[in-house]
Coordinates of C-alpha atoms in Angstrom, one line a residue:
Chain A
X1012 CA 0.0 0.0 0.0
X1013 CA 1.1 3.5 -0.7
X1014 CA 2.1 5.5 2.3
X1015 CA 4.0 8.5 3.6
X1016 CA 6.7 8.0 6.2
X1017 CA 8.7 10.3 8.4
X1018 CA 12.0 9.8 10.2
X1019 CA 13.1 10.1 12.9
X1020 CA 9.9 9.9 14.9
X1021 CA 11.5 11.6 17.8
X1022 CA 14.6 13.8 17.9
X1023 CA 16.4 15.8 20.6
X1024 CA 19.0 18.2 19.6
X1025 CA 20.9 21.3 20.9
X1026 CA 20.5 24.9 20.0
X1027 CA 22.6 25.8 16.9
X1028 CA 22.9 22.3 15.4
X1029 CA 21.7 21.6 11.9
X1030 CA 18.9 19.0 11.8
X1031 CA 17.3 17.3 8.9
X1032 CA 13.9 15.6 9.0
X1033 CA 13.0 13.1 6.3
X1034 CA 9.7 12.6 4.5
X1035 CA 9.2 9.9 2.0
X1036 CA 6.0 9.1 0.1
X1037 CA 5.1 6.2 -2.2
X1038 CA 1.9 7.8 -3.5
X1039 CA 3.7 9.3 -6.5
X1040 CA 2.2 12.6 -5.6
X1041 CA 3.6 15.8 -7.2
X1042 CA 2.7 18.0 -4.2
X1043 CA 4.5 17.7 -0.8
X1044 CA 4.1 19.9 2.2
X1045 CA 5.7 20.5 5.6
X1046 CA 3.7 21.7 8.6
X1047 CA 4.5 22.4 12.3
X1048 CA 1.9 21.8 14.9
X1049 CA 1.9 23.9 18.1
X1050 CA -0.7 24.2 20.8
X1051 CA -3.2 26.9 20.1
X1052 CA -1.9 27.4 16.5
X1053 CA -3.2 24.3 14.7
X1054 CA -1.0 23.4 11.8
X1055 CA 1.1 26.0 10.0
X1056 CA 2.7 25.6 6.6
X1057 CA 6.5 25.8 6.6
X1058 CA 7.4 24.9 3.0
X1059 CA 5.8 23.2 0.1
X1060 CA 6.7 21.8 -3.3
X1061 CA 4.6 21.2 -6.4
X1062 CA 7.1 19.0 -8.2
X1063 CA 10.8 18.1 -8.6
X1064 CA 13.1 21.1 -8.2
X1065 CA 10.1 23.3 -7.1
X1066 CA 10.1 24.7 -3.6
X1067 CA 8.0 27.5 -2.0
X1068 CA 7.9 29.3 1.3
X1069 CA 4.9 28.9 3.5
X1070 CA 3.6 30.9 6.5
X1071 CA 6.5 30.2 8.9
X1072 CA 9.5 29.4 6.7
X1073 CA 12.2 31.4 8.6
X1074 CA 15.0 29.1 9.8
X1075 CA 13.9 26.2 7.6
X1076 CA 14.8 25.0 4.1
X1077 CA 13.7 22.2 1.8
X1078 CA 14.9 20.6 -1.5
X1079 CA 13.1 18.4 -3.9
X1080 CA 15.5 16.3 -6.0
X1081 CA 12.9 13.5 -6.7
X1082 CA 9.2 12.9 -6.5
X1083 CA 9.3 10.7 -3.4
X1084 CA 11.3 12.8 -0.9
X1085 CA 11.1 16.3 0.6
X1086 CA 13.6 16.6 3.5
X1087 CA 13.2 19.6 5.9
X1088 CA 16.4 21.2 7.2
X1089 CA 16.7 23.4 10.2
X1090 CA 19.8 25.3 9.5
X1091 CA 20.6 26.3 13.1
X1092 CA 18.1 24.9 15.5
X1093 CA 16.4 27.2 18.0
X1094 CA 14.3 26.4 21.0
X1095 CA 11.4 28.1 19.3
X1096 CA 11.5 25.3 16.7
X1097 CA 10.6 22.7 19.3
X1098 CA 7.4 21.3 17.8
X1099 CA 5.7 18.4 16.1
X1100 CA 6.4 18.4 12.4
X1101 CA 4.1 16.8 9.8
X1102 CA 4.8 16.0 6.2
X1103 CA 1.9 15.7 3.7
X1104 CA 1.4 15.0 0.1
X1105 CA -1.4 15.4 -2.5
X1106 CA -2.0 14.6 -6.1
X1107 CA -1.9 17.3 -8.7
X1108 CA -4.6 16.9 -11.4
X1109 CA -3.9 18.9 -14.5
X1110 CA -2.2 21.7 -12.5
X1111 CA -5.0 21.8 -9.8
X1112 CA -3.5 21.5 -6.4
X1113 CA -6.8 21.3 -4.4
X1114 CA -6.9 17.7 -3.8
X1115 CA -6.9 15.9 -0.4
X1116 CA -3.6 16.0 1.5
X1117 CA -2.4 12.8 3.2
X1118 CA -0.3 13.2 6.3
X1119 CA 2.7 11.3 7.7
X1120 CA 2.9 10.1 11.4
X1121 CA 4.9 13.2 12.5
X1122 CA 8.3 13.9 14.0
X1123 CA 8.5 15.3 17.6
X1124 CA 11.5 17.6 17.7
X1125 CA 12.9 19.0 20.9
X1126 CA 15.6 21.7 20.8
X1127 CA 17.4 22.1 24.1
Chain B
X217 CA -5.8 37.4 4.9
X218 CA -7.7 34.2 4.5
X219 CA -8.4 32.4 7.8
X220 CA -10.3 29.5 9.3
X221 CA -11.9 29.8 12.7
X222 CA -13.0 27.0 15.0
X223 CA -15.0 28.6 17.8
X224 CA -14.8 25.7 20.3
X225 CA -11.3 25.0 21.7
X226 CA -12.3 22.2 24.0
X227 CA -15.6 20.4 24.1
X228 CA -16.5 17.8 26.8
X229 CA -19.4 15.5 26.2
X230 CA -20.9 12.3 27.6
X231 CA -21.3 9.3 25.5
X232 CA -24.4 9.3 23.3
X233 CA -24.6 13.1 23.3
X234 CA -24.9 14.9 20.0
X235 CA -21.9 16.8 18.6
X236 CA -21.6 20.0 16.5
X237 CA -18.2 21.7 16.0
X238 CA -18.3 25.0 14.3
X239 CA -16.0 26.1 11.5
X240 CA -16.0 29.4 9.6
X241 CA -13.7 30.6 6.9
X242 CA -13.0 34.0 5.5
X243 CA -12.7 34.0 1.7
X244 CA -15.2 35.0 -0.9
X245 CA -14.2 32.7 -3.7
X246 CA -14.4 29.0 -4.3
X247 CA -13.1 26.7 -1.6
X248 CA -12.6 23.1 -0.9
X249 CA -13.3 22.1 2.7
X250 CA -12.0 19.4 4.9
X251 CA -12.3 18.0 8.4
X252 CA -9.4 16.0 9.7
X253 CA -9.2 14.1 13.0
X254 CA -6.1 13.5 15.1
X255 CA -6.4 10.7 17.7
X256 CA -4.0 10.9 20.7
X257 CA -0.5 10.3 19.5
X258 CA -1.4 9.7 15.9
X259 CA -1.3 11.6 12.6
X260 CA -4.1 13.5 10.9
X261 CA -6.6 11.4 9.1
X262 CA -9.3 12.7 6.7
X263 CA -12.8 12.6 8.1
X264 CA -14.6 14.1 5.2
X265 CA -14.4 16.6 2.5
X266 CA -16.5 18.9 0.3
X267 CA -15.5 19.9 -3.2
X268 CA -18.9 20.5 -4.9
X269 CA -22.4 19.1 -5.2
X270 CA -24.6 18.1 -2.2
X271 CA -23.6 20.5 0.6
X272 CA -24.3 17.8 3.2
X273 CA -21.4 15.4 3.1
X274 CA -21.0 12.2 5.0
X275 CA -17.7 10.9 6.2
X276 CA -16.3 8.0 8.1
X277 CA -17.4 6.9 11.6
X278 CA -20.8 8.5 11.3
X279 CA -19.6 12.0 11.0
X280 CA -21.2 14.5 8.6
X281 CA -20.7 18.2 7.7
X282 CA -22.9 20.8 6.1
X283 CA -21.5 23.5 3.8
X284 CA -23.5 26.7 4.1
X285 CA -22.0 29.1 1.5
X286 CA -24.0 32.1 2.7
X287 CA -22.6 31.7 6.2
X288 CA -19.1 30.7 5.2
X289 CA -19.5 27.7 7.4
X290 CA -18.7 24.0 7.4
X291 CA -19.8 22.6 10.7
X292 CA -19.1 19.0 11.7
X293 CA -21.9 16.9 13.3
X294 CA -22.4 13.5 14.8
X295 CA -25.7 12.4 16.4
X296 CA -24.2 10.2 19.1
X297 CA -20.6 10.4 20.1
X298 CA -18.6 7.5 21.5
X299 CA -15.7 7.4 23.9
X300 CA -13.5 6.5 20.9
X301 CA -14.3 9.8 19.3
X302 CA -12.0 11.5 21.8
X303 CA -9.5 13.4 19.6
X304 CA -8.6 16.7 18.2
X305 CA -10.6 17.9 15.2
X306 CA -9.3 20.3 12.5
X307 CA -11.2 22.2 9.9
X308 CA -9.2 23.1 6.8
X309 CA -9.8 25.0 3.6
X310 CA -8.0 25.0 0.3
X311 CA -8.6 28.1 -1.8
X312 CA -8.9 27.4 -5.5
X313 CA -6.2 29.9 -6.1
X314 CA -2.9 28.7 -4.6
X315 CA -3.8 25.3 -3.4
X316 CA -2.4 25.8 0.1
X317 CA -4.3 24.2 3.0
X318 CA -5.3 26.6 5.7
X319 CA -6.1 25.0 9.1
X320 CA -8.2 26.2 12.0
X321 CA -6.8 26.1 15.5
X322 CA -8.4 22.8 16.3
X323 CA -11.0 21.6 18.7
X324 CA -10.2 19.1 21.4
X325 CA -13.1 16.7 22.0
X326 CA -13.2 14.7 25.2
X327 CA -16.0 12.1 25.5
X328 CA -16.7 10.8 29.0
X329 CA -17.7 7.1 29.2

């Protein structure tokens, strides 16, 4: 069955370190997204991609970067981790139908990141 | 800016009670609407969605939602909740221009057995 996986599921790191969170989907979806979930804020969009070599900034992109070298993967990098980036991170993907990007998003299991 | 509002942050019900969770969005154009559920410790799962057609949509586990365009609302309902419905519920909207999913703040539902 097609799925979307994230690794690691839990990560503890120190302030200033570079951290990369992996997201891999086997849906063959063109669209991939990264969100962070914080109490009282719901989910907020960090970065997204509509296809290979395409990346776009979301609502809360400062301090994060992504790259899309293939269809299946969209790794999220925290260049220099800060305590404010302690959060739960969700990756999602959706199909693109003829350029329309309005289809259902399917979510991964999440990565709980703690920055000390 | 476009936004999604969920008016109830925490709802506590007894089993068999009826549920209605409010969701309003601010955007005058065409939208696609979703309700997602997140059970404790799990990822978001799609409950139901509305793209077009009958404004009353039925989802999994006995949930339904009604799109009322004039009120910019997409409220979630269930006639009789169960303890297993304890979870956080998120309303979300995709604007037809841009394709980005905008989430509400979430409503935590606690069902007492």
